[in-house]
C-alpha positions as a LaTeX table, in Angstrom:
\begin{tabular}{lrrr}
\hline
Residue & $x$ (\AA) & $y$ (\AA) & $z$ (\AA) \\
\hline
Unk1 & 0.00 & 0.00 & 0.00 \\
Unk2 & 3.41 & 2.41 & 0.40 \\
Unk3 & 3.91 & 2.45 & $-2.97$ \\
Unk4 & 0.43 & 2.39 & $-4.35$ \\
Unk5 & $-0.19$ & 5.42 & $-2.00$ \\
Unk6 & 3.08 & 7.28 & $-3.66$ \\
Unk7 & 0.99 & 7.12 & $-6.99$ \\
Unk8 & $-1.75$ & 9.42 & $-5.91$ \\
Unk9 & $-0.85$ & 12.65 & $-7.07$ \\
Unk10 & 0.10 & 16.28 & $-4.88$ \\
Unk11 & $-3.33$ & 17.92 & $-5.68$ \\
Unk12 & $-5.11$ & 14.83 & $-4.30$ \\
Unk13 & $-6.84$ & 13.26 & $-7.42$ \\
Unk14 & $-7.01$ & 9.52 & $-5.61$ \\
Unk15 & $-7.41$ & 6.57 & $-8.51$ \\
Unk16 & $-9.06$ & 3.35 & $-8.13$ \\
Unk17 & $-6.46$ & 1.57 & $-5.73$ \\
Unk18 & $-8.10$ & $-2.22$ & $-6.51$ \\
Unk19 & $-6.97$ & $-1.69$ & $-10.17$ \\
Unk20 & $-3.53$ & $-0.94$ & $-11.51$ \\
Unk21 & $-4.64$ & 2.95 & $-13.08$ \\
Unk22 & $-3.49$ & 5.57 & $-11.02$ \\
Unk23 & $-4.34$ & 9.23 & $-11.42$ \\
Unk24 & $-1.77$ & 11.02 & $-13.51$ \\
Unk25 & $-2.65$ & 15.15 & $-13.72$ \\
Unk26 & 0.17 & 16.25 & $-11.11$ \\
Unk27 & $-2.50$ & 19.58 & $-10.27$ \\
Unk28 & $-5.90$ & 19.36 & $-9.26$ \\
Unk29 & $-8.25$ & 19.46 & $-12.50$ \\
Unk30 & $-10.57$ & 22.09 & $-12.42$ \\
Unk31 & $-8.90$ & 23.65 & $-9.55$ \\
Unk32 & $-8.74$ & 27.24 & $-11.91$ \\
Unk33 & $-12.40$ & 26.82 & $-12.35$ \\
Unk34 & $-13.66$ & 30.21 & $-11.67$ \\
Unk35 & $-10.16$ & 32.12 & $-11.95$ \\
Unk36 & $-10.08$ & 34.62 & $-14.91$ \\
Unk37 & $-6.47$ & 32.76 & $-14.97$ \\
Unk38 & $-6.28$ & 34.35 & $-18.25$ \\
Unk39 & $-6.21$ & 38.35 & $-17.02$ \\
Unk40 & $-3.50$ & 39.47 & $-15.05$ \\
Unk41 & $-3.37$ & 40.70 & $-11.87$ \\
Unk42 & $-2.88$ & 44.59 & $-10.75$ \\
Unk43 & 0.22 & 44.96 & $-8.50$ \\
Unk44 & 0.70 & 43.32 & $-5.39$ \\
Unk45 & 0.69 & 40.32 & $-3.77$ \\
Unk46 & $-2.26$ & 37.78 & $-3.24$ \\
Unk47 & $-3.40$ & 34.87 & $-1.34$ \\
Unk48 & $-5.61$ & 32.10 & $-2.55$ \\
Unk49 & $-6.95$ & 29.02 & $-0.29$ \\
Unk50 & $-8.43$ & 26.36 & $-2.39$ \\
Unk51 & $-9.96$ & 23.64 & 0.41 \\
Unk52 & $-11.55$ & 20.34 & $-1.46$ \\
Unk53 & $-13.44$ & 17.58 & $-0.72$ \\
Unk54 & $-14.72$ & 14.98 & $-2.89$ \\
Unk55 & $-16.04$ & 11.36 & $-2.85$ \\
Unk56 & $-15.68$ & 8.58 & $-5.47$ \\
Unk57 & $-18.35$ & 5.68 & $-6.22$ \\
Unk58 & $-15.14$ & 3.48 & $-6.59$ \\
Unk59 & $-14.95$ & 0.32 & $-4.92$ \\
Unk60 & $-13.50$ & 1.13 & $-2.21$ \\
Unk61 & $-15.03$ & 4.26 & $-2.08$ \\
Unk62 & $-12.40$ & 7.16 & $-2.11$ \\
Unk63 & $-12.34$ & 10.31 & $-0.08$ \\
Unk64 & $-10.49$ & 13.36 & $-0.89$ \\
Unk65 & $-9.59$ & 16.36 & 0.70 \\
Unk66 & $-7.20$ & 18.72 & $-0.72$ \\
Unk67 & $-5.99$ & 21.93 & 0.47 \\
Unk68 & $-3.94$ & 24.99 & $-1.69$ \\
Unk69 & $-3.25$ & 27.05 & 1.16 \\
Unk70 & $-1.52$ & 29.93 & 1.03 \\
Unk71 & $-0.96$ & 29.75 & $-2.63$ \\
Unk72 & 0.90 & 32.83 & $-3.10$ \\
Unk73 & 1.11 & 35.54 & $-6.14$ \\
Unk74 & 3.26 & 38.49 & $-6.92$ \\
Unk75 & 2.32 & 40.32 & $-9.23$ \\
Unk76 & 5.07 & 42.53 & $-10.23$ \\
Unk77 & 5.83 & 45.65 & $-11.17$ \\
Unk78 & 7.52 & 44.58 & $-14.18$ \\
Unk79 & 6.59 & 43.63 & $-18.03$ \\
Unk80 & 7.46 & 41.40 & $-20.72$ \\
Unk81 & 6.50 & 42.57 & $-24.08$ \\
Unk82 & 3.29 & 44.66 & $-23.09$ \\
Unk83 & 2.66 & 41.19 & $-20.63$ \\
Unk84 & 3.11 & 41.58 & $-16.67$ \\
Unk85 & 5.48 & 39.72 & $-15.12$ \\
Unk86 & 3.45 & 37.32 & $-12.30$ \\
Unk87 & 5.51 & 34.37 & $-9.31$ \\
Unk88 & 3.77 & 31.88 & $-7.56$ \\
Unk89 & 4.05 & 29.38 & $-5.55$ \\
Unk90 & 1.87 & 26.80 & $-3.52$ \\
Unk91 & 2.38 & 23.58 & $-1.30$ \\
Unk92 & $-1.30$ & 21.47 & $-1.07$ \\
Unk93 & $-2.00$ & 19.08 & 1.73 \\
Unk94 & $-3.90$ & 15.85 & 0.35 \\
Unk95 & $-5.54$ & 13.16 & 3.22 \\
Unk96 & $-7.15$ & 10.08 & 1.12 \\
Unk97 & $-9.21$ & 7.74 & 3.05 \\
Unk98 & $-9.92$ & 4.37 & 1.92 \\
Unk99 & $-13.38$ & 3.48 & 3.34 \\
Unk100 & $-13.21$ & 0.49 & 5.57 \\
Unk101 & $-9.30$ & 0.59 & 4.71 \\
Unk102 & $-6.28$ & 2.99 & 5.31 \\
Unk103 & $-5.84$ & 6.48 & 4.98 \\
Unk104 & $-3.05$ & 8.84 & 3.56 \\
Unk105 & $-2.19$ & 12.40 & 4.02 \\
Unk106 & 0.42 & 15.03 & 3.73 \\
Unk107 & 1.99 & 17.40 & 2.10 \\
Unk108 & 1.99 & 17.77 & $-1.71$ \\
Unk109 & 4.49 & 19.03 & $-4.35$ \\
Unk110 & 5.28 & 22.50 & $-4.19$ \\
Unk111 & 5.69 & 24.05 & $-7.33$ \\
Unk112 & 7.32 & 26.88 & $-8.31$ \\
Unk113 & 5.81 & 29.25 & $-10.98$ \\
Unk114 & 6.29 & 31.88 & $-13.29$ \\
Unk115 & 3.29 & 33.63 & $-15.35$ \\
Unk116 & 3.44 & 36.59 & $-18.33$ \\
Unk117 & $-0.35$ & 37.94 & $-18.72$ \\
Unk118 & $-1.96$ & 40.58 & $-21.30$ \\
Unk119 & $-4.29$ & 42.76 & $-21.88$ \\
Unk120 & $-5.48$ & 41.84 & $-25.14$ \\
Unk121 & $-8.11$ & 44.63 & $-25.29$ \\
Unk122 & $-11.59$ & 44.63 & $-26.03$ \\
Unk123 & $-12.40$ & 42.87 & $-22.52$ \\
Unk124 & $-9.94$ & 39.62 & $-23.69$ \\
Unk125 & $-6.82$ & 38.82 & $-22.19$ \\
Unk126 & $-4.73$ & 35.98 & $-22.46$ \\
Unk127 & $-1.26$ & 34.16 & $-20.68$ \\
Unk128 & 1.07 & 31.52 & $-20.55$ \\
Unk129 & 2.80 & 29.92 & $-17.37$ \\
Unk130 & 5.44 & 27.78 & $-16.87$ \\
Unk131 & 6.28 & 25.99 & $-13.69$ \\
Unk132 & 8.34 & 22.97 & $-11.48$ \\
Unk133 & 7.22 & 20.59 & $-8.98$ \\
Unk134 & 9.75 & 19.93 & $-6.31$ \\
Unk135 & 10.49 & 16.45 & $-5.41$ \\
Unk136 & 9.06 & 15.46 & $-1.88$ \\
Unk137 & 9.09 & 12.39 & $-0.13$ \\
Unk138 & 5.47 & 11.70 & 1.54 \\
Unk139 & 2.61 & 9.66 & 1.18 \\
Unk140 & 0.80 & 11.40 & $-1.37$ \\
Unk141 & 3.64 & 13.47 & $-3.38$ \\
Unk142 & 6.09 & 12.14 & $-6.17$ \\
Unk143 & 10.13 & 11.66 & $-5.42$ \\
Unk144 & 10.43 & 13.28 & $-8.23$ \\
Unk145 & 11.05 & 16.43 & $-10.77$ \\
Unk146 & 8.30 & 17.48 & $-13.53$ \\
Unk147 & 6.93 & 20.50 & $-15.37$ \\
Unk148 & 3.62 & 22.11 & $-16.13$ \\
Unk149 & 2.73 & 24.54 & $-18.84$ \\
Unk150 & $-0.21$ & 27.00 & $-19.06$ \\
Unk151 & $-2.29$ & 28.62 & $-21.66$ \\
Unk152 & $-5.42$ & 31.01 & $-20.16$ \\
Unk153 & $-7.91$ & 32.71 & $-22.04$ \\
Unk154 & $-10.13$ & 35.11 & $-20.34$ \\
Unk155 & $-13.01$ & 37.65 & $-21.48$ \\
Unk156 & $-14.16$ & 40.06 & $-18.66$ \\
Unk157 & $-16.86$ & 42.76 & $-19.40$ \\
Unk158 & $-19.80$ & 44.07 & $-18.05$ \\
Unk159 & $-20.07$ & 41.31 & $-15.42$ \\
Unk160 & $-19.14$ & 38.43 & $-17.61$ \\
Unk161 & $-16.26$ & 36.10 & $-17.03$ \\
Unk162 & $-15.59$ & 33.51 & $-19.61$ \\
Unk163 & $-12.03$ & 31.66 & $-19.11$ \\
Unk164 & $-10.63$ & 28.63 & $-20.50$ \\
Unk165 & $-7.19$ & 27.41 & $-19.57$ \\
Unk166 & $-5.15$ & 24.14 & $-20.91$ \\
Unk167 & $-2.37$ & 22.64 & $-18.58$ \\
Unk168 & $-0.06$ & 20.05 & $-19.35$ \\
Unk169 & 2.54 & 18.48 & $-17.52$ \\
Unk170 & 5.66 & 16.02 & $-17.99$ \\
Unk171 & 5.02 & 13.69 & $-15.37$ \\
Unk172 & 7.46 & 11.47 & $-14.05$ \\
Unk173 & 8.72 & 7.64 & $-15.33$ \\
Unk174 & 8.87 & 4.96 & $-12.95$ \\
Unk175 & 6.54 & 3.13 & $-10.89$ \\
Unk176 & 6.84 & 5.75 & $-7.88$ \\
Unk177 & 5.57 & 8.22 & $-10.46$ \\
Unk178 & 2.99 & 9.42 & $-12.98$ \\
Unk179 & 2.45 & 9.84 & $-16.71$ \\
Unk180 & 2.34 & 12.97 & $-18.97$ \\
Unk181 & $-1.31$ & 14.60 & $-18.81$ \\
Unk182 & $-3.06$ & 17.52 & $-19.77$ \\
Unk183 & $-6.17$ & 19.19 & $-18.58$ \\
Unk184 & $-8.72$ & 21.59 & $-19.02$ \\
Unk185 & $-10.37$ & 23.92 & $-16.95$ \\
Unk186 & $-13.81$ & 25.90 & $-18.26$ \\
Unk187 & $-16.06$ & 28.99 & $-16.49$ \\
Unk188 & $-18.36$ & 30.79 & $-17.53$ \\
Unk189 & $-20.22$ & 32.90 & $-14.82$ \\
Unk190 & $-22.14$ & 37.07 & $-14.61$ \\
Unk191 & $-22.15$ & 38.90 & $-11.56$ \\
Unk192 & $-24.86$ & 40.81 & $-10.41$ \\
Unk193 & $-23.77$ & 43.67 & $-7.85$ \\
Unk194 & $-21.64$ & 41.88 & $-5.66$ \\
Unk195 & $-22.89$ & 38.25 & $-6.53$ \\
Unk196 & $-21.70$ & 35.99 & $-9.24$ \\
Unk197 & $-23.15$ & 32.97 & $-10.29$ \\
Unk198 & $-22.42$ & 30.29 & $-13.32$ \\
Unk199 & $-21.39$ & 27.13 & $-14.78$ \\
Unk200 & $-17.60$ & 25.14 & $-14.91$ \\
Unk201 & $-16.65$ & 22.69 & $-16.14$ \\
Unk202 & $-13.22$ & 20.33 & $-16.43$ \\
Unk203 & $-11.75$ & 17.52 & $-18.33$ \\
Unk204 & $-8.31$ & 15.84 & $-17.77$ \\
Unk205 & $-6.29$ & 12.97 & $-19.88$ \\
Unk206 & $-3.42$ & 10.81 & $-18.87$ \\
Unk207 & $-1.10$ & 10.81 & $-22.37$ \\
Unk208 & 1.98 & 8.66 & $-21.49$ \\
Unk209 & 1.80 & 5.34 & $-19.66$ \\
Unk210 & 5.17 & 5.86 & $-17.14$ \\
Unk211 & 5.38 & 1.99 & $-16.76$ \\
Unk212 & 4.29 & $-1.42$ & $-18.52$ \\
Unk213 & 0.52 & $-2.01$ & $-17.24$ \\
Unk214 & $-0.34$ & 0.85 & $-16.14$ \\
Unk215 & $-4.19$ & 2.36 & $-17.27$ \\
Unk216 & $-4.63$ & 5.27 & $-18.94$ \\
Unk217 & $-7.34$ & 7.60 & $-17.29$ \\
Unk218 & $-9.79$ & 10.10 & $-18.23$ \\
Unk219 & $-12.32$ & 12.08 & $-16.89$ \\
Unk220 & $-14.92$ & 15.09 & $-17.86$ \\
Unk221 & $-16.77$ & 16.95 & $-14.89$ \\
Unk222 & $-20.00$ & 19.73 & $-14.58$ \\
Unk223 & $-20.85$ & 22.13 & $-12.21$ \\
Unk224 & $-22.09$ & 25.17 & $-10.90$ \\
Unk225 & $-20.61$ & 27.93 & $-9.03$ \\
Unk226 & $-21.58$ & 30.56 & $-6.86$ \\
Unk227 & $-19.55$ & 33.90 & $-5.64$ \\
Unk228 & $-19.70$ & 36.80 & $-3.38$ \\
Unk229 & $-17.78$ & 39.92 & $-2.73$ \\
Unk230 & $-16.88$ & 40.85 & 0.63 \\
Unk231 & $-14.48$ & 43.82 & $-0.14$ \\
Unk232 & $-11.39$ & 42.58 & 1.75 \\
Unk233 & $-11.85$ & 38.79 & 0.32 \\
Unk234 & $-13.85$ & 36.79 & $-2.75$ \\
Unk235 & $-15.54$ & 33.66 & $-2.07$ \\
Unk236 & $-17.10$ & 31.78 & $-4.72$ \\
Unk237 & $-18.16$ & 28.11 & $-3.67$ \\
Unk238 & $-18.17$ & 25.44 & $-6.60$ \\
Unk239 & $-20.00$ & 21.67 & $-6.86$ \\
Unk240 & $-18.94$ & 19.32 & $-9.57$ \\
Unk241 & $-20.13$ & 15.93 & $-10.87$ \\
Unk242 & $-18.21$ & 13.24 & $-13.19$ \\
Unk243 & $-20.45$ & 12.82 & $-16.56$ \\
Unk244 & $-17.57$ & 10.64 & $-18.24$ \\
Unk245 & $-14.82$ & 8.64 & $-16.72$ \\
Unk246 & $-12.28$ & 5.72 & $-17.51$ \\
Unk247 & $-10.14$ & 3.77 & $-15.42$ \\
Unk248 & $-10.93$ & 5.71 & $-12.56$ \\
Unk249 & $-12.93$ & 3.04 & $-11.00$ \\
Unk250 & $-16.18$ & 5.58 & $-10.31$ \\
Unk251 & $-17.49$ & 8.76 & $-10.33$ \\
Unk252 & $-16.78$ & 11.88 & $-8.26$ \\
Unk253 & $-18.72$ & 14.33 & $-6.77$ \\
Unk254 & $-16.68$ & 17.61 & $-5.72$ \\
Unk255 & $-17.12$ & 20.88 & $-3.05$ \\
Unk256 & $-14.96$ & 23.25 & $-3.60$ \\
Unk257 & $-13.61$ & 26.88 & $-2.38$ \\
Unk258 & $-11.87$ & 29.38 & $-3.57$ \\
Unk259 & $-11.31$ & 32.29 & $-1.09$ \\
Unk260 & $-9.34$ & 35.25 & $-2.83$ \\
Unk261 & $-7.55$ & 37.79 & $-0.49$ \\
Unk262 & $-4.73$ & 40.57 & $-1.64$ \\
Unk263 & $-2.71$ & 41.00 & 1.17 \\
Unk264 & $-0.49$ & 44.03 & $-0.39$ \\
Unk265 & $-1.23$ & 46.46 & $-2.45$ \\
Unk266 & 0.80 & 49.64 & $-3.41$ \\
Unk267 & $-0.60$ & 53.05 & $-2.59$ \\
Unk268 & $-1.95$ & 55.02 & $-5.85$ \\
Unk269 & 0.52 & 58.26 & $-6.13$ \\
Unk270 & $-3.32$ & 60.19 & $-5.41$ \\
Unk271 & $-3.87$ & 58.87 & $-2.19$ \\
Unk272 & $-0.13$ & 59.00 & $-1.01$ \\
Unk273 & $-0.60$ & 63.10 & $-1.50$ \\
Unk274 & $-3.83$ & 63.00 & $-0.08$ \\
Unk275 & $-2.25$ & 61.52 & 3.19 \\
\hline
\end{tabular}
């Protein structure tokens, strides 16, 4: 069970454990769900707490809870071809009970990031990422190096945000590690005064097999979302549902959070004279 539990992945996606799959996207798919990921950020520096917790109709049944806490941004000062220069970084916690069987839990894979974000006018805006996951040796991470890359696509006007992004990531060979996937995150939700309210949905693929065996998996979820605005943070709570899925052994059904708070901000030159 050691080395079946090293195959679950940092985000937490837990695979059917009575069959030889294992889940392969090395981030959380649809974890972006309702993040103009796309647009990017005015200056400063944010933090964004993404707690999970899903269940799987697997045999045995799976729970999952995942937390991104703390995930940090900077958004600098600084450009890159019209394109602002954005860091981040994040280490999730994953616990994975079995039911009637064992549990697993600590931390994740930190990666480090790097993102370059437009404004492609009109209300569209659009980005690319490129990031590392650390090696760490738990339970639920991989002993081992890999690398993600980002695409976003975001259009924000008059209360409408529409975002797509595709990630994809190397995986790592071996049976202590996981093959090359990609995913794909989709919202679309309007906000009305300081509500918002909408649809997501997400997909991921497995597209390497990292050892002889070893089941490919897919999956495609739906859901809904709701948001609010409290001035100093952003909440928006999110439920998903499996519609399609192979070799994961079951379907799962998803809460989610994502609680948005800037923590730094520089002052405007106006209010610094005002002062």
């Amino acid at each position: 069970m050691k080395k079946i539990a090293r195959f679950l992945t940092g985000a937490g996606i837990a695979a059917a454990l009575s069959s030889p799959a294992c889940a392969g996207s090395e981030i959380l798919p649809g974890i972006s769900t309702g993040i103009a990921l796309g647009a990017p950020l005015p200056e400063g520096i944010y933090s964004i707490t993404i707690p999970t917790y899903g269940e799987r109709n697997s045999t045995p049944q799976q729970d999952v809870f995942g937390l991104d806490t703390a995930w940090l941004i900077w958004s600098t000062p600084y450009t890159f071809f019209g394109g602002r220069i954005m860091l981040d970084t994040v280490t999730p916690y994953v616990n994975v009970n079995l039911k009637n069987g064992p549990s697993f839990s600590g931390a994740g894979n930190t990666i480090i990031d790097m993102q370059i974000k437009w404004d492609l006018g009109g209300g569209f805006f659009g980005g690319i990422q490129g990031g590392v996951y650390l090696p760490v040796s738990s339970e639920v991470g991989r002993n081992g190096t890999s690398f993600q890359g980002v695409v976003a696509f975001s259009y924000l006007k008059d209360g409408w945000n529409l975002s797509s992004t595709f990630i994809s990531g190397t995986g790592v060979e071996g049976m202590d590690g996981g093959p090359a996937w990609f995913n794909v995150d989709l919202t679309a939700t309007k906000t009305f005064g300081k509500f918002e309210i909408g649809a997501i949905a997400f997909g991921s693929t497995d597209l390497s097999s990292p050892f002889p065996g070893y089941a490919r998996q897919s999956q495609f979820a739906v859901g809904g979302l709701v948001g609010y605005d409290f001035g100093p943070m952003k909440i928006q709570l999110k439920l998903s549902r499996d519609v399609y899925e192979d070799n994961y052994g079951g379907y799962d059904t998803r809460g989610w959070a994502n609680i948005i708070v800037p923590l730094w901000m520089p002052t405007p030159p106006t209010a610094r004279a005002a002062q």
